[in-house]
Coordinates of C-alpha atoms in Angstrom, one line a residue:
X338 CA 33.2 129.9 94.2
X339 CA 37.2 129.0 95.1
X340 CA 35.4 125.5 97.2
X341 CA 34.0 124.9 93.5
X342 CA 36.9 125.4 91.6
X343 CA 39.0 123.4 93.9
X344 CA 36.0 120.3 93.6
X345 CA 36.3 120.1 90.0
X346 CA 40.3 120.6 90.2
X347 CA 40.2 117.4 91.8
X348 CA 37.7 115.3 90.2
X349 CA 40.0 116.4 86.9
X350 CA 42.7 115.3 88.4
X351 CA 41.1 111.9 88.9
X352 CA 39.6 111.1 86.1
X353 CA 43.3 112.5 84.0
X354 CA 44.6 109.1 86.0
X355 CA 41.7 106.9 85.5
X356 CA 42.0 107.7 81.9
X357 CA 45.5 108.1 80.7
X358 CA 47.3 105.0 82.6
X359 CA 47.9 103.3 79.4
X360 CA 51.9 104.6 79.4
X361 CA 53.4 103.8 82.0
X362 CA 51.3 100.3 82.0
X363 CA 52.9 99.3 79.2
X364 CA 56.5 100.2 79.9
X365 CA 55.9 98.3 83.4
X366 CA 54.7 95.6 81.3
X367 CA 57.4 95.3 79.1
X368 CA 60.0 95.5 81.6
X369 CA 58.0 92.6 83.9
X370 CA 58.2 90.6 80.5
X371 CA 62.1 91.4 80.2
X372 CA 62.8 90.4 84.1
X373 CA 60.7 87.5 83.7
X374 CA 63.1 86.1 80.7
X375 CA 66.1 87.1 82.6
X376 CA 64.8 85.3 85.9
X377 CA 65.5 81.8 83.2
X378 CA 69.1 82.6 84.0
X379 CA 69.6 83.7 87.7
X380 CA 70.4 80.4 89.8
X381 CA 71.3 82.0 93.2
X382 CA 70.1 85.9 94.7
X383 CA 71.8 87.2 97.2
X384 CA 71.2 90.1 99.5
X385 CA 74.2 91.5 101.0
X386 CA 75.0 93.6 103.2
X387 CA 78.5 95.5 103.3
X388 CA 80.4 92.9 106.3
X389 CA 79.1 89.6 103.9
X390 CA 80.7 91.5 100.7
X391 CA 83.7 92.5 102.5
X392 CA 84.3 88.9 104.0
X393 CA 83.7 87.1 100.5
X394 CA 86.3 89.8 98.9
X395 CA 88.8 88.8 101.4
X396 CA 88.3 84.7 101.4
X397 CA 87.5 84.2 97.6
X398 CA 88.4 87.3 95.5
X399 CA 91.8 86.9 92.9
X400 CA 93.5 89.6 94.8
X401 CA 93.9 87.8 98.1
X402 CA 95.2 85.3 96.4
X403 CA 97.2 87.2 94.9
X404 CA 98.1 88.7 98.2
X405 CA 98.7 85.4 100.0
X406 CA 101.3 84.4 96.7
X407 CA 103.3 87.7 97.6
X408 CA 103.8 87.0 100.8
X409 CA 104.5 83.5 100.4
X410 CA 107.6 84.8 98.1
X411 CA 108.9 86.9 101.2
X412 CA 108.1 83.6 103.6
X413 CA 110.5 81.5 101.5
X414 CA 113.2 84.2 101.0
X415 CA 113.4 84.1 104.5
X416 CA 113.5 80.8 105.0
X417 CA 116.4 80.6 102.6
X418 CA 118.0 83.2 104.6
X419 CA 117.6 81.1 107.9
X420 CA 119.4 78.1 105.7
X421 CA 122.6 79.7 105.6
X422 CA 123.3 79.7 109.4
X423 CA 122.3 76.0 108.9
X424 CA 124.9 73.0 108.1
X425 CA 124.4 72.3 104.5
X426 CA 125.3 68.5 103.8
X427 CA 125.9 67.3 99.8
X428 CA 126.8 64.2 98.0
X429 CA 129.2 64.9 94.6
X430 CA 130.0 62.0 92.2
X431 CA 131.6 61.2 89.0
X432 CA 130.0 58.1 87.3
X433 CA 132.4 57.4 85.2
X434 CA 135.2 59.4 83.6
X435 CA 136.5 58.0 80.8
X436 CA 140.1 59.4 79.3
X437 CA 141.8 57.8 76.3
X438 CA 145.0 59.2 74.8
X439 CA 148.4 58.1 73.5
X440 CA 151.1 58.2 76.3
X441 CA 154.8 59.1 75.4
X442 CA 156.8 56.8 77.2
X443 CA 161.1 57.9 77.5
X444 CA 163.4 55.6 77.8
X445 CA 167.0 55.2 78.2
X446 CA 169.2 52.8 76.2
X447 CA 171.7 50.8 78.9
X448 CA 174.4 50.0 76.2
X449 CA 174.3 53.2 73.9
X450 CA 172.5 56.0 76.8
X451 CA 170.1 57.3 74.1
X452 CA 167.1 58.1 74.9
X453 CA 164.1 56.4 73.0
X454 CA 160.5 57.5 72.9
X455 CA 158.2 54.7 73.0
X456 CA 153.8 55.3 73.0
X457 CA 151.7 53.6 75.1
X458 CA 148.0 53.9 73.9
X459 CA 146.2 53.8 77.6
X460 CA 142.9 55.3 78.6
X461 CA 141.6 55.8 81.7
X462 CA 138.0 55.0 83.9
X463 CA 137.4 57.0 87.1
X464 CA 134.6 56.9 89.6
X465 CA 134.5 59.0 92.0
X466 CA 132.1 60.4 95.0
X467 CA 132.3 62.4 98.3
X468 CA 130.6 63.9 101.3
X469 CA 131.0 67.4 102.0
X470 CA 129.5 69.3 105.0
X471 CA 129.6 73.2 105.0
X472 CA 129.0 76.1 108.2
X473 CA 128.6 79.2 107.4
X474 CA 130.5 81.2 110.1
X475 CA 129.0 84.4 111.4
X476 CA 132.4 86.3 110.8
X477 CA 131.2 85.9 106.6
X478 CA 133.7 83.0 106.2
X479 CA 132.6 78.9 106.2
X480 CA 134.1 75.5 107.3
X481 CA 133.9 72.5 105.5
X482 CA 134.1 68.9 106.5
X483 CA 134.4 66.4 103.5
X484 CA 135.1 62.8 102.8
X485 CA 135.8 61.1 99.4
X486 CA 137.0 57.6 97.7
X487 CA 138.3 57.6 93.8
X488 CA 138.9 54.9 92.1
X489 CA 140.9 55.1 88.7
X490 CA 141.2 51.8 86.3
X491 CA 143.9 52.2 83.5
X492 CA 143.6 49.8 80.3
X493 CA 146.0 49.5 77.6
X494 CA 144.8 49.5 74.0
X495 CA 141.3 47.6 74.8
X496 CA 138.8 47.0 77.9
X497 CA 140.9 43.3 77.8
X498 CA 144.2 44.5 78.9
X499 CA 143.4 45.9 82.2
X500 CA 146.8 47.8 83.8
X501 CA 146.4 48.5 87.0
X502 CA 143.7 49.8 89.5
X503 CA 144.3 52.5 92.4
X504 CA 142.0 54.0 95.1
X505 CA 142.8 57.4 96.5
X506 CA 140.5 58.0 99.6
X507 CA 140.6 61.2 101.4
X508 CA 139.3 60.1 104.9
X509 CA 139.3 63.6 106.2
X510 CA 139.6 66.7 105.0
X511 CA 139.0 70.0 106.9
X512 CA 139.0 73.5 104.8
X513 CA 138.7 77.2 106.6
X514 CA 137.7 80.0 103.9
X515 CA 137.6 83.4 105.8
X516 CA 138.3 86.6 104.7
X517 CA 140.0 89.0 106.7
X518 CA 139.2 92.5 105.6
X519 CA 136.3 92.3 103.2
X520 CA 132.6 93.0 104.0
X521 CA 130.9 90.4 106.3
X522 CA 127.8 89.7 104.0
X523 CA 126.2 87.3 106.9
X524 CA 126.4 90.5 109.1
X525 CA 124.7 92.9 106.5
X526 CA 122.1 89.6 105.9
X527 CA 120.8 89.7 110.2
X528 CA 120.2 93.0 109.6
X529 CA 118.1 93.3 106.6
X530 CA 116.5 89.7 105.8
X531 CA 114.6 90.1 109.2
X532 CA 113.3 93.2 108.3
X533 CA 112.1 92.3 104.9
X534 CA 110.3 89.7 106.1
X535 CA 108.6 91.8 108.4
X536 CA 108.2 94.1 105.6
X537 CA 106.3 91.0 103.7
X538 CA 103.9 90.2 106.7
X539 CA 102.5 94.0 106.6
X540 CA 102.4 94.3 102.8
X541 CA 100.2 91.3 102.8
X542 CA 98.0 92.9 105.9
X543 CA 98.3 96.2 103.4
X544 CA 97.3 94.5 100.3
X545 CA 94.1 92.8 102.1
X546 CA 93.0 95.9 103.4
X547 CA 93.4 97.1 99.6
X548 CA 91.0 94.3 98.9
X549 CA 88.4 95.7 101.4
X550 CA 88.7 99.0 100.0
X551 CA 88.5 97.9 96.7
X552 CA 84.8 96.0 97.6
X553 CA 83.6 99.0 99.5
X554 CA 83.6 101.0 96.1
X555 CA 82.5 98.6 94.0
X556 CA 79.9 98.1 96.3
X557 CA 78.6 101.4 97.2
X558 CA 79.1 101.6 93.3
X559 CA 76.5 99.0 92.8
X560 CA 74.4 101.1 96.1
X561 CA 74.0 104.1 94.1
X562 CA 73.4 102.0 90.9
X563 CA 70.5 100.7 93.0
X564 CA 69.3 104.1 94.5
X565 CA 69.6 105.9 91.0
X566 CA 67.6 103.1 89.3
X567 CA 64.5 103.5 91.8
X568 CA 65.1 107.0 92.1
X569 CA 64.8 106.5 88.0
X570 CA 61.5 103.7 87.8
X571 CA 59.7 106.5 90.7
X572 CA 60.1 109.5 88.2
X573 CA 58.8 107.8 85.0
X574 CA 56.2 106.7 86.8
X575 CA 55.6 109.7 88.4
X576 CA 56.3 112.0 85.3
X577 CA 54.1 109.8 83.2
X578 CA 51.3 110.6 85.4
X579 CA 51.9 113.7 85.5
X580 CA 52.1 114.2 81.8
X581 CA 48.5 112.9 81.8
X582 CA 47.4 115.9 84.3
X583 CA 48.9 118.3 81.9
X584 CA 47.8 117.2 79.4
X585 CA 44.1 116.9 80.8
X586 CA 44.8 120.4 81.9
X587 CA 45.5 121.8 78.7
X588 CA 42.8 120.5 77.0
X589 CA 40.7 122.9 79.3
X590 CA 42.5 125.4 79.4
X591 CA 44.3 125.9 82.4
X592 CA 48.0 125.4 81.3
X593 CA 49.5 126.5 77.8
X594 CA 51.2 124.8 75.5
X595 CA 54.7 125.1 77.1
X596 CA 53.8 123.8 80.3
X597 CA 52.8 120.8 78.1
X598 CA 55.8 120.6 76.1
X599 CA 57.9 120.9 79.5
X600 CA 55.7 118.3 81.2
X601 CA 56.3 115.8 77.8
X602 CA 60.1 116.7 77.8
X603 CA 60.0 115.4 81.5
X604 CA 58.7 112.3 81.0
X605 CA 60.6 111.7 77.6
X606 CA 64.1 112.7 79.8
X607 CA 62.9 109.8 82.7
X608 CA 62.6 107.2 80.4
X609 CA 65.9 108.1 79.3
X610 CA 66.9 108.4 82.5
X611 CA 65.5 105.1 83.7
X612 CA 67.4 103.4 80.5
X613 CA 71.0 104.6 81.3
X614 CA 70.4 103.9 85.0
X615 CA 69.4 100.1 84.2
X616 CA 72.7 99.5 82.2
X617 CA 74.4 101.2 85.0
X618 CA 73.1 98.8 87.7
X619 CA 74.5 96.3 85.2
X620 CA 77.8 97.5 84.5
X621 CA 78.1 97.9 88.8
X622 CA 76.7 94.6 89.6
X623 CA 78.5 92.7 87.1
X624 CA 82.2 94.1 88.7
X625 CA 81.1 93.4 92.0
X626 CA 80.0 90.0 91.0
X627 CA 83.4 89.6 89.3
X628 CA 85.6 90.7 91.9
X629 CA 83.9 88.6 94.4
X630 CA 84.5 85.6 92.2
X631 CA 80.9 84.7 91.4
X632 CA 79.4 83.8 87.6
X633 CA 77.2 85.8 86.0
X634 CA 74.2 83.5 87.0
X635 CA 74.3 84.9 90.5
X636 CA 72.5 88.3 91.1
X637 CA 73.2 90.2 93.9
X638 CA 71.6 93.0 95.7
X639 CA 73.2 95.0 98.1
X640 CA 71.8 96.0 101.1
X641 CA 72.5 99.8 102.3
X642 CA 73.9 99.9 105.9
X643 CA 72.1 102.3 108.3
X644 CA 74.1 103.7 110.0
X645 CA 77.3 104.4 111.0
X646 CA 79.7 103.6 114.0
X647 CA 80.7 106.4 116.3
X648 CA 84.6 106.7 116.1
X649 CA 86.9 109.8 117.0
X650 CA 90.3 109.2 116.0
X651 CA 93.4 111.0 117.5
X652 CA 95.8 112.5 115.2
X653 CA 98.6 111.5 117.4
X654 CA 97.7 107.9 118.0
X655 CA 97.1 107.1 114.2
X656 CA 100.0 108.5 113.6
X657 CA 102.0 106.5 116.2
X658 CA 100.1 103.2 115.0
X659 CA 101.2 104.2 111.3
X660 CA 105.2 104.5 111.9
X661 CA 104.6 101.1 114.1
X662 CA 102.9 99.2 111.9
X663 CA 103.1 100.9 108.2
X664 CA 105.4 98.6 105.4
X665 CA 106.9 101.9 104.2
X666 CA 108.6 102.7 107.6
X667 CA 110.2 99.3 107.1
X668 CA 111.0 99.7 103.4
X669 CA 112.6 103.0 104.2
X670 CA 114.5 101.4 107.3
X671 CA 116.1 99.0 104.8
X672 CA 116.8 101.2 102.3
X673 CA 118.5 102.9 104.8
X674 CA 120.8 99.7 105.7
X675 CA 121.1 99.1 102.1
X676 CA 123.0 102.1 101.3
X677 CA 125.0 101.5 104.4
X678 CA 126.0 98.7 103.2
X679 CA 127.1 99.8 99.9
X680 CA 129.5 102.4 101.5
X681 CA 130.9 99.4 103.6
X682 CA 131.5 97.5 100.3
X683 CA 133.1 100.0 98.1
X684 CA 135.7 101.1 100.7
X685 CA 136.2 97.4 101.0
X686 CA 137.4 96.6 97.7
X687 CA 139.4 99.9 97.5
X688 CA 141.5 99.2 100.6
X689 CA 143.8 96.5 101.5
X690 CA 142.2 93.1 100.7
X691 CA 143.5 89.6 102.5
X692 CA 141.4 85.7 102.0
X693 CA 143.1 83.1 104.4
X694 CA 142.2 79.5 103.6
X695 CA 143.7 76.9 105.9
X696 CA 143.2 73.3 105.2
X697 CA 143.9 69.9 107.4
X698 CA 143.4 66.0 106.0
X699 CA 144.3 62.6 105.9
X700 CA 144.3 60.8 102.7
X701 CA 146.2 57.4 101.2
X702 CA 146.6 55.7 98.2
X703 CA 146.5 51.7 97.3
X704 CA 146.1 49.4 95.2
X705 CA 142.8 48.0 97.8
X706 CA 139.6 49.7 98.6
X707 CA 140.5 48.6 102.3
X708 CA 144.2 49.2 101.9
X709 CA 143.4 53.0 100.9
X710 CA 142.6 54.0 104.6
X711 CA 144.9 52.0 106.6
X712 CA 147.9 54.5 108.0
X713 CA 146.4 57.7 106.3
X714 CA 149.1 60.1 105.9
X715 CA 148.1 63.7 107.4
X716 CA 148.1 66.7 104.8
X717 CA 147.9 70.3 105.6
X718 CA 147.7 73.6 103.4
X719 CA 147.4 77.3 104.6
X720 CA 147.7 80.1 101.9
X721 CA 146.7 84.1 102.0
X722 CA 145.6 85.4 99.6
X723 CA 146.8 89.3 99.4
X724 CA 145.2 92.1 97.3
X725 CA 147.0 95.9 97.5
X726 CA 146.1 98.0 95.6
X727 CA 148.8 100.6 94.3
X728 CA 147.7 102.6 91.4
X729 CA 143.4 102.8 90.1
X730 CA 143.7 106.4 89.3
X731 CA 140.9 107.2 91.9
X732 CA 138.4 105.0 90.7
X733 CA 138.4 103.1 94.6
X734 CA 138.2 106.8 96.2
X735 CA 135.5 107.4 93.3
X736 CA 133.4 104.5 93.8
X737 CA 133.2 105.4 97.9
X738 CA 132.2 108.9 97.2
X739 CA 129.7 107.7 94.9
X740 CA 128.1 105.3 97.9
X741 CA 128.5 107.9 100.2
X742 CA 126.7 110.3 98.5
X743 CA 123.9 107.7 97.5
X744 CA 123.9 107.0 101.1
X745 CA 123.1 110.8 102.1
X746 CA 120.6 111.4 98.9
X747 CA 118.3 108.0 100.2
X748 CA 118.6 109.4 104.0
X749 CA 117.1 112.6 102.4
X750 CA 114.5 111.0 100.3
X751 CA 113.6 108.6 103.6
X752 CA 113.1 111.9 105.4
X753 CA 110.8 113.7 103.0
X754 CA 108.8 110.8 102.4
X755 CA 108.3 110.5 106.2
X756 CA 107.5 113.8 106.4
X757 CA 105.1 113.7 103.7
X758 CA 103.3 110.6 105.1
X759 CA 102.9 111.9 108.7
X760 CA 101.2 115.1 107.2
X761 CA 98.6 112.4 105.0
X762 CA 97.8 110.8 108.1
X763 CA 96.9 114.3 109.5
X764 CA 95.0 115.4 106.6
X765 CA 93.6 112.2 106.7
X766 CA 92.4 111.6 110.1
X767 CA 91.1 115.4 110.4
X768 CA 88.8 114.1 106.9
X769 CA 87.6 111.2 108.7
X770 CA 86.4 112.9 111.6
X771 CA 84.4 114.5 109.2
X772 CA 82.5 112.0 107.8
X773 CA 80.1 111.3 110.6
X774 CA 78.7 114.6 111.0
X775 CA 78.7 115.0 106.7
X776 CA 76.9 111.6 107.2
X777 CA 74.3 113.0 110.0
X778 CA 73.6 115.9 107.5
X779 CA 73.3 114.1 104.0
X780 CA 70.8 112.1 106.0
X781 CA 68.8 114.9 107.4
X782 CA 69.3 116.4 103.9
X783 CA 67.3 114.0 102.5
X784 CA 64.5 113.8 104.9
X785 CA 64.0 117.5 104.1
X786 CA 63.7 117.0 100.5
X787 CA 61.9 113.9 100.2
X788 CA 59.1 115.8 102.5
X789 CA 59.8 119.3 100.0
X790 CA 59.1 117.0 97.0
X791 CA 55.6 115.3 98.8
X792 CA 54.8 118.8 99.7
X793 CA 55.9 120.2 96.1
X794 CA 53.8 117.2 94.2
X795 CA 50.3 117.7 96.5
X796 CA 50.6 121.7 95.5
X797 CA 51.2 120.8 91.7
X798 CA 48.2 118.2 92.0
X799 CA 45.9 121.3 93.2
X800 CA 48.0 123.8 90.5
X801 CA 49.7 125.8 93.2
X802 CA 53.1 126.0 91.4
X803 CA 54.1 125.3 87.9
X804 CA 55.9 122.3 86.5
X805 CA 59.1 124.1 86.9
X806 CA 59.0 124.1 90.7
X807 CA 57.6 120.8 90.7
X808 CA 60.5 119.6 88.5
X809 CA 63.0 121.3 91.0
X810 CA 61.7 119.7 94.0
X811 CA 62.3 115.9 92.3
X812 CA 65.7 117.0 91.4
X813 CA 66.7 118.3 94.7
X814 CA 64.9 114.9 96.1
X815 CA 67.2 112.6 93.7
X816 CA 70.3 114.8 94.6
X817 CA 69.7 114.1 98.2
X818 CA 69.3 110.4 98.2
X819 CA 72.4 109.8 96.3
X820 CA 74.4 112.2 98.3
X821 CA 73.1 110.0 101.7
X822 CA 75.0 106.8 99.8
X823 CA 77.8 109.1 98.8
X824 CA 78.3 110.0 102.5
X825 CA 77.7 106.8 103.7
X826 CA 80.6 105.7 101.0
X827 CA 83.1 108.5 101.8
X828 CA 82.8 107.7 105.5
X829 CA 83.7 104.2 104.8
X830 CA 86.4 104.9 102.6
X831 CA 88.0 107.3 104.6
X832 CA 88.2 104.6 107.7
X833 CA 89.3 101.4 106.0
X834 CA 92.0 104.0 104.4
X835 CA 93.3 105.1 107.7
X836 CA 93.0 101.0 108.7
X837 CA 95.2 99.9 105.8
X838 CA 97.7 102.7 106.6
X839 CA 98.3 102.6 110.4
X840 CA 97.2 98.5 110.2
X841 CA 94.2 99.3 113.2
X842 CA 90.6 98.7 113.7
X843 CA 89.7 101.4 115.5
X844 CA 86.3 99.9 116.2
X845 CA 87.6 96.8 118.1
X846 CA 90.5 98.5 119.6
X847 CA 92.8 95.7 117.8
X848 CA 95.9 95.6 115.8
X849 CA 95.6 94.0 112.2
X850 CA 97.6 90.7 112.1
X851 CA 97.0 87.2 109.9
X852 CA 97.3 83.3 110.4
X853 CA 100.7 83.3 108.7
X854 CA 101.5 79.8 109.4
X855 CA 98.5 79.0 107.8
X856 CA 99.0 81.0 104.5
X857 CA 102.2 78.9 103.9
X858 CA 100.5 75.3 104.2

């Protein structure tokens, strides 16, 4: 009797799905009809898999250019810095001058010894131009080496009554500008323009391994878009079908009304589903599309990786890597110098204060271009300059203590936020090491519950177990294929994190570094 009951079980079953396919035939129709009118638009497909969007993210994407424009701004700040231990050579002229006033002109009567004023109306046209040649020394001060010709042509009422013309030509002139207890800026400058320049280099290797991590979420992003719309096209099609079987079921009898209703409420909730998942994959591919720099007639698929590589990192070795090769340890260094500095100046300008500026030339003046630099006639000049301060009512003792304490409050804050990074990378690393094993059992996860749903769906097909159980199985099923992604994700997130921060591909066993000549060209 049970060998009957199961025979005509089954034949229900099939003739429920011989005779109730018309759903789900239509909705498969209409979305063929829908692909096929966006097909009109696609140009290009691609199938990628995570290197191919990685390497497109870091060749094409806005934020390596971006990047590459930061660090060009730290490339030429340095240069400029190199520049002033360079001689800087300048031409200065003055094409013309033109000066027009009313002279006042004394003059002393021979007969009477009065004095008369008489006016002269003269104006004036001067051209000028020089060489000058500067050194920066490296005690802060400079020398300069300059050479210049004037020429000055005085007229008397109009252009036509030309007075005189006289050249003054300064054949040599040497100048010495040092200053004797101020701060030495080109001193302070070899200490810190070196180091934020190296500072520049890492932030660009940090802000392109911000762009990989960047297209590893917006690609697994797009990965479970993918997975949650198949997982989403399966279960209408399979709740649709199922539906029929109820509903063949109740009409004999086997099933009540709210094992229908439950079955219907099913398929209605897929179909939802299977809406919101399509304008999910959308909303995913579109940003991934974007950020890789393609227009919206590309479509892309991503292509899940496999597996995963087998890497064991060591706390201590990250963490050595990381205060190598990490910007921040550099930013904090030059903070660090920076306040030092500071100090330096303020106690400086509060103390005794003394400029020397010594000066050696030759120079002549004639009424002949030529003339002007026969027998030059030597000219020297060497002032100090002193500043001494007598009474500020504590301002220059104020100002020091200020920099002192600023000094001590960034040595603090450089010291907890080293602190707080080294215990990250410790946290960090100890996640990572995770991953692989979380990966090994999301995967294993959903083998079991893609064979507990196939077990669950053959028992429903025979009415074993209720819809309830059957409905449990497929979301236990779903659950377990996303969480395999999500693992897969976390495990790559977690290493490219601990890449960008210690600046190390622990795969390869290489340091991060860039073609910085070739960013520059």
């Amino acid at each position: 009797m049970n060998k009957i009951m199961k025979i005509n079980t089954w034949l229900l079953t099939c003739i429920i799905c011989i005779l109730f396919p018309a759903r789900g035939m239509w909705a498969q129709t209409n979305q063929e009809t829908a692909d096929q009118n966006s097909q009109e638009y696609i140009l290009y497909s691609y199938n990628l898999t995570l290197e191919e969007v990685l390497h497109l993210a870091t060749t094409q994407s806005n934020e390596s250019l971006r990047a590459r424009n930061s660090y060009q701004v730290g490339y030429w700040q340095y240069r400029s810095y190199k520049a002033n231990f360079l001689p800087y050579l300048s031409f200065t002229s003055q094409l013309p001058e033109f000066s027009r006033k009313i002279v006042d002109v004394p003059s002393i009567d021979p007969q009477t010894g009065e004095v008369r004023h008489d006016y002269s109306s003269e104006f004036y046209n001067v051209f000028s131009g020089g060489l000058s040649l500067q050194q920066n020394l490296p005690t802060g001060g400079s020398v300069t080496v300059s050479s210049s010709l004037q020429r000055v042509d005085r007229f008397s009422g109009s252009f036509n009554n030309h007075q005189s013309t006289e050249y003054l030509s300064t054949a040599l002139n040497v100048r010495l500008r040092q200053s004797i207890f101020g701060v030495n800026e080109m001193k302070w400058d070899r200490k810190i323009e070196p180091l934020k320049y190296e500072e520049a280099k890492r932030t660009y290797i940090e802000n392109m391994e911000n762009v990989n991590q960047r297209a590893i979420q917006l690609f697994f992003n797009m990965a479970i878009a993918q997975q949650r719309l198949a997982i989403a096209e399966f279960n209408h099609a399979n709740n649709d079908t199922l539906y029929n079987i109820a509903a063949g079921r109740y009409e004999l009898g086997t099933i009540g009304e709210n094992d229908l209703l439950q079955s219907e409420l099913a398929y209605q909730n897929a179909l939802k589903k299977l809406n919101d998942d399509r304008l999910n994959l959308e909303d995913a591919e579109n940003r991934l599309r974007s950020y890789l720099g393609f227009n919206e007639r590309v479509k892309l698929n991503v292509v899940i990786p496999e597996n995963v590589p087998n890497v064991k990192l060591d706390v201590e070795q990250v963490l050595q890597l990381s205060l190598e090769n990490n910007p921040d340890m550099i930013t904090y260094e030059t903070q660090l110098i920076e306040a030092q500095k500071n100090v330096a100046q303020q106690r400086a300008n509060r103390g005794f204060q003394a400029n020397l500026n010594v000066a050696f030339g030759l120079n002549q003046q004639a009424t002949g271009l030529f003339d002007s630099y026969k027998d030059p006639r030597d000219m020297q000049t060497v002032s100090i300059g002193l500043t001494v301060p007598i009474l500020d009512w504590g301002r220059g003792k104020g100002m020091v203590k200020m920099a002192q304490s600023n000094e001590e409050l960034v040595r603090r804050q450089v010291d907890q936020s080293r602190l707080d990074f080294q215990q990250d990378i410790s946290l960090n690393v100890r996640q990572f090491n995770m991953q692989e094993q979380q990966f090994f059992i999301a995967a294993k996860a959903d083998t079991i519950a893609q064979k507990r749903y196939d077990v669950a769906k053959q028992r429903y097909l025979i009415d074993k177990i209720t819809v309830t159980d059957m409905n449990n199985a497929q979301l236990d099923r779903d659950e377990a294929r996303v969480g395999y992604v999500q693992a897969l994700y976390n495990y790559w997130r977690y290493y490219y994190e601990l890449r960008a921060l210690s600046q190390y591909d622990f795969v390869s066993g290489k340091q991060l570094d860039a073609d910085f000549d070739s960013l520059v060209d």
